[in-house]
Short mmCIF file of N, CA, C and O in Angstrom, two decimals:
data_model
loop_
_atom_site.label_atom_id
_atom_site.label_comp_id
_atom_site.label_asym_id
_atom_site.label_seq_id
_atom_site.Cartn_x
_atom_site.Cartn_y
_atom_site.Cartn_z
N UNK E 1 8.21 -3.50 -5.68
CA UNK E 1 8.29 -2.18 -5.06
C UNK E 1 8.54 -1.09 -6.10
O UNK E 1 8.16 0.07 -5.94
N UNK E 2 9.14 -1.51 -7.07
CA UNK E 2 9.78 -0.66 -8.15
C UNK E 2 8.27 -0.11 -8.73
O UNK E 2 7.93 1.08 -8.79
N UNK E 3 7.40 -1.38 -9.17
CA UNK E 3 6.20 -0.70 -10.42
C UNK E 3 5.31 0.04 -8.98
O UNK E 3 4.66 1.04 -9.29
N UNK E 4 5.27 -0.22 -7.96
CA UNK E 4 4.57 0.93 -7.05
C UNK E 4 4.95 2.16 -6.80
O UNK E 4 4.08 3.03 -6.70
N UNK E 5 6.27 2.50 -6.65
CA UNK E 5 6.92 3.84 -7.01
C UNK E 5 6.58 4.36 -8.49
O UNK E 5 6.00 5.45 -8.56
N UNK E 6 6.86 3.72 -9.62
CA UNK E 6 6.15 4.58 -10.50
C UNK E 6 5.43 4.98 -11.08
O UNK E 6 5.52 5.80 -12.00
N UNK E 7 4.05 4.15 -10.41
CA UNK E 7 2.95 4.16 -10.40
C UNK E 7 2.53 5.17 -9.58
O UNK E 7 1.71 5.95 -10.06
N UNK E 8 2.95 5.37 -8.33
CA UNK E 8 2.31 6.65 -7.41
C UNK E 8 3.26 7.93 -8.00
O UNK E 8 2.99 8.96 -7.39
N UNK E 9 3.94 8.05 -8.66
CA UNK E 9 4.95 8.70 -9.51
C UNK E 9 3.41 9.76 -10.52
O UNK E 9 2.91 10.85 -10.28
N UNK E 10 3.17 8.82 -11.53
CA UNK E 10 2.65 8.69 -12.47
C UNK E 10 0.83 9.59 -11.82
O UNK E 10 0.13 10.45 -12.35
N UNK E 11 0.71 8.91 -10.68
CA UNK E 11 -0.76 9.39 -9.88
C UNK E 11 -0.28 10.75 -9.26
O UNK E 11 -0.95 11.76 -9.07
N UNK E 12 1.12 10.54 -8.98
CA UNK E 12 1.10 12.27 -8.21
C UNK E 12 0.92 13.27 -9.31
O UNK E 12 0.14 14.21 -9.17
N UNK E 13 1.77 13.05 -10.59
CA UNK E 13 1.20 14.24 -11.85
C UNK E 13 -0.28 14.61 -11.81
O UNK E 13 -0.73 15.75 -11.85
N UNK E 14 -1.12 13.22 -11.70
CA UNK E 14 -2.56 13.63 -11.98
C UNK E 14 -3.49 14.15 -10.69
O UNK E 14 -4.34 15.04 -10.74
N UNK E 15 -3.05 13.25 -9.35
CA UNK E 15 -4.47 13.64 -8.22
C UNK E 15 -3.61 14.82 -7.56
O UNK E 15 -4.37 15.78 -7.43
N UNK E 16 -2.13 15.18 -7.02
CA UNK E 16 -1.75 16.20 -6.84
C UNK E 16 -0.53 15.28 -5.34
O UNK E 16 -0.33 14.10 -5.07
N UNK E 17 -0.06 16.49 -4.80
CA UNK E 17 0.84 15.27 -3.52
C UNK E 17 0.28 15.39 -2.43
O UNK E 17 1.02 15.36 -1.45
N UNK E 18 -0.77 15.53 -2.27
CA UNK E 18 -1.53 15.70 -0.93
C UNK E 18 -2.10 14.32 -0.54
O UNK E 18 -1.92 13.53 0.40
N UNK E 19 -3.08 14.37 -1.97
CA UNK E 19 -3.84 12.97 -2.00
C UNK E 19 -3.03 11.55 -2.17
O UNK E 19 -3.30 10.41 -1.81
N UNK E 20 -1.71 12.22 -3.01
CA UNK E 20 -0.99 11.09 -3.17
C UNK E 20 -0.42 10.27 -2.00
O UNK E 20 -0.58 9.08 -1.71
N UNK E 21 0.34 11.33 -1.35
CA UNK E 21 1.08 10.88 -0.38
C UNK E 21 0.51 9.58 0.62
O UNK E 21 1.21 8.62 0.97
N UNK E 22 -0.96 9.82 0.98
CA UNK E 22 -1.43 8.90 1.55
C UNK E 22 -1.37 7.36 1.42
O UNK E 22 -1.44 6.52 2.31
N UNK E 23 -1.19 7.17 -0.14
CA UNK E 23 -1.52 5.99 -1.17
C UNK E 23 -0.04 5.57 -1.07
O UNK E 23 0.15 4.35 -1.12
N UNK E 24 0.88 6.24 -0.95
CA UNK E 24 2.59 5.71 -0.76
C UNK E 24 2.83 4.36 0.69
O UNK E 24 3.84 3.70 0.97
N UNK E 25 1.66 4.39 1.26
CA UNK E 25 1.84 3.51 2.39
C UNK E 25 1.37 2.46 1.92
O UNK E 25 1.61 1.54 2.70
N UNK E 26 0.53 1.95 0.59
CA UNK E 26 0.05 0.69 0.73
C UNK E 26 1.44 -0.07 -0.18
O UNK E 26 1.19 -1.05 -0.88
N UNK E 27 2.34 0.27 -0.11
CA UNK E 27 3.54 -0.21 -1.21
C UNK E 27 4.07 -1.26 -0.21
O UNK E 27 4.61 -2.23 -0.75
N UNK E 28 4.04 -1.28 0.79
CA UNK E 28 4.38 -2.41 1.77
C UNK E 28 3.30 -3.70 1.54
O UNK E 28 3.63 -4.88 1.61
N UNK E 29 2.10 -3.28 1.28
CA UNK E 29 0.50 -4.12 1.40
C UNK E 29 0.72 -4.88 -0.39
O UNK E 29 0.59 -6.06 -0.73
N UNK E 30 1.05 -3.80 -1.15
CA UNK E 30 1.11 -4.46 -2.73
C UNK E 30 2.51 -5.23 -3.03
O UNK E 30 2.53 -6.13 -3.87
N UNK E 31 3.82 -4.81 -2.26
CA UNK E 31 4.74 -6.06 -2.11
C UNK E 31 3.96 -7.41 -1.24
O UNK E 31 3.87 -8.50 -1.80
N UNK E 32 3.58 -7.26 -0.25
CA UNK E 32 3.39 -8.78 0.21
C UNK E 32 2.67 -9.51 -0.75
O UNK E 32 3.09 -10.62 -1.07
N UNK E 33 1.22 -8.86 -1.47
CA UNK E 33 0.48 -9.50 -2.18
C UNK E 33 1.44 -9.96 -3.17
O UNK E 33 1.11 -10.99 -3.76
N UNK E 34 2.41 -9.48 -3.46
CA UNK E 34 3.14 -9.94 -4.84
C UNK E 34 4.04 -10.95 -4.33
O UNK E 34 4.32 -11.93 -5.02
N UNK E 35 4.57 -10.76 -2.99
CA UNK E 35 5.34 -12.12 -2.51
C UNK E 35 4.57 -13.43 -1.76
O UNK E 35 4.89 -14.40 -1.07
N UNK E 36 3.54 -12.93 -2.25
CA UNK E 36 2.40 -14.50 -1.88
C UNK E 36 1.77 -15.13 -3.57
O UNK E 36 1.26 -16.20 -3.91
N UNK E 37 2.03 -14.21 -4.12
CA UNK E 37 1.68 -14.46 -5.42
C UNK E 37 2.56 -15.43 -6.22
O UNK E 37 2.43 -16.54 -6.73
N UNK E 38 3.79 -14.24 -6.05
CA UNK E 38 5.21 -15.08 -7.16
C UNK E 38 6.14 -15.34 -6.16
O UNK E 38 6.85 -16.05 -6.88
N UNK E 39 6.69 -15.34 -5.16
CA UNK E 39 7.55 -15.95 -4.67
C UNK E 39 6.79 -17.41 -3.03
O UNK E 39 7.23 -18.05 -2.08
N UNK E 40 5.65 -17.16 -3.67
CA UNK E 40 4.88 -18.38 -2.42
C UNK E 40 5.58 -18.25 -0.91
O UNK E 40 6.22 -19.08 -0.27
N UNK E 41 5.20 -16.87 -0.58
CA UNK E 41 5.57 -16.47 0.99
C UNK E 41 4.05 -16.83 1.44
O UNK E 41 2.99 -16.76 0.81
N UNK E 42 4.41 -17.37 3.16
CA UNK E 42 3.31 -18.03 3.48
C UNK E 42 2.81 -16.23 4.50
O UNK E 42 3.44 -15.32 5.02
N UNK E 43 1.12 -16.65 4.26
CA UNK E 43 0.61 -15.44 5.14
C UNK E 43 0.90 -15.71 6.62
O UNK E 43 0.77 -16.87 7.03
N UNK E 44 1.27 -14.78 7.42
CA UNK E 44 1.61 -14.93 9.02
C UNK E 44 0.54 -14.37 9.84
O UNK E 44 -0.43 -13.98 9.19
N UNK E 45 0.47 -14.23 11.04
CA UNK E 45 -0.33 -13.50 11.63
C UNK E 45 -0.35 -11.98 11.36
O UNK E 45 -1.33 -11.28 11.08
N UNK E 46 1.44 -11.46 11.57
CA UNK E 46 2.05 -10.58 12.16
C UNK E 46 1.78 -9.43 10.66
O UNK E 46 1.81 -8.20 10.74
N UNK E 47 1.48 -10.37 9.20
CA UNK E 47 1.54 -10.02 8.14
C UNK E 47 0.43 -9.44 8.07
O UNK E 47 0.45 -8.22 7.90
N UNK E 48 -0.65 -10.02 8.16
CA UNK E 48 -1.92 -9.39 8.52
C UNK E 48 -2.62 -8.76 9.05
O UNK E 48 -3.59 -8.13 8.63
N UNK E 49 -2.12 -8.87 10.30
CA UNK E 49 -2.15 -7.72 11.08
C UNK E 49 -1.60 -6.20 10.57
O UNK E 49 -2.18 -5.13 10.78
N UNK E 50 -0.48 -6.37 9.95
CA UNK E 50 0.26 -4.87 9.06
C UNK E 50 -0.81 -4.55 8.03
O UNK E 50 -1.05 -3.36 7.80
N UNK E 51 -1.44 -5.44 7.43
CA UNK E 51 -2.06 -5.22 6.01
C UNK E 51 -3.12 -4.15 6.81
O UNK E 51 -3.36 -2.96 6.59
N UNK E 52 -3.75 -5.27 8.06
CA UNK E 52 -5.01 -4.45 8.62
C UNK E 52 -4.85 -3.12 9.25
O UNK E 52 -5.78 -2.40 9.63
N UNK E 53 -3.70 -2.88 9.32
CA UNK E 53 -3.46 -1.80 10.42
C UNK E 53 -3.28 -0.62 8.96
O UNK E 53 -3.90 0.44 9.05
N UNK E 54 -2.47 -0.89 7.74
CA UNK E 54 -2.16 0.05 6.81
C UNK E 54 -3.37 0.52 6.27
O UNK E 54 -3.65 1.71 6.15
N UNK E 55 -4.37 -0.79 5.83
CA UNK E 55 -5.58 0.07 5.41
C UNK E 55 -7.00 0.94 6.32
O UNK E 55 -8.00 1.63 6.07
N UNK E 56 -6.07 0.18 7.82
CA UNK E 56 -7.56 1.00 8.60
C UNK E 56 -6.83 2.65 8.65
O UNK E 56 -7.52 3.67 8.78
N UNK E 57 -5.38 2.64 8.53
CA UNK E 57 -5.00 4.00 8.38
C UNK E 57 -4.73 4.73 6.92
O UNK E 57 -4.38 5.77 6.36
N UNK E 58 -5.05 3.72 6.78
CA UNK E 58 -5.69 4.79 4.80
C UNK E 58 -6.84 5.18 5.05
O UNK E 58 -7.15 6.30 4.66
N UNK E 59 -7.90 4.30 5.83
CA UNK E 59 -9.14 4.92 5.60
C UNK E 59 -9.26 5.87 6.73
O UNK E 59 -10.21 6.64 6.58
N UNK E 60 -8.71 6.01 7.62
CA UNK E 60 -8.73 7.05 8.99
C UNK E 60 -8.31 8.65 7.67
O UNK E 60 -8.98 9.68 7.51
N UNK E 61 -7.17 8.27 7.06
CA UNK E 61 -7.01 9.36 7.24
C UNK E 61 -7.11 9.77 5.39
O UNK E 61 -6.21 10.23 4.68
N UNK E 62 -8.64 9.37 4.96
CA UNK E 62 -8.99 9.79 4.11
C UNK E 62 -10.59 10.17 4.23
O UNK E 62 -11.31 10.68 3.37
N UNK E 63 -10.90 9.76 5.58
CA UNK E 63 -12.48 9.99 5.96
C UNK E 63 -12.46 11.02 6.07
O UNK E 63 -11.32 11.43 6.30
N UNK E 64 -13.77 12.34 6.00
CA UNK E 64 -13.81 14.10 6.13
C UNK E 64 -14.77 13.45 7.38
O UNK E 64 -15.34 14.19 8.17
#
């Protein structure tokens, strides 16, 4: 969670906080991937379902 904060840290200097802000929601989506990675958390339904729901609302609300 830590290197995703200062990573969108680092992106808000450059794309601005408009665009950024949006990208602050997948920090939930890039912890799980990292706790299936290094700590061998098993995927759930309920998990996937969040992943699917965070990125269909990244892309809702980055479509013009």
């Amino acid at each position: 969670s830590m290197v995703c904060f200062l990573v969108w840290n680092i992106c808000l200097k450059h794309l601005g906080t408009v665009l950024c802000s949006n990208y602050i929601y997948l920090n939930p989506l890039i912890a799980f991937v990292f706790a299936i990675a290094i700590l061998h958390e098993q995927i759930t339904w309920i998990s996937v379902l969040g992943c699917v729901l965070i990125l269909s609302g990244l892309y809702f609300t980055d479509k013009k």
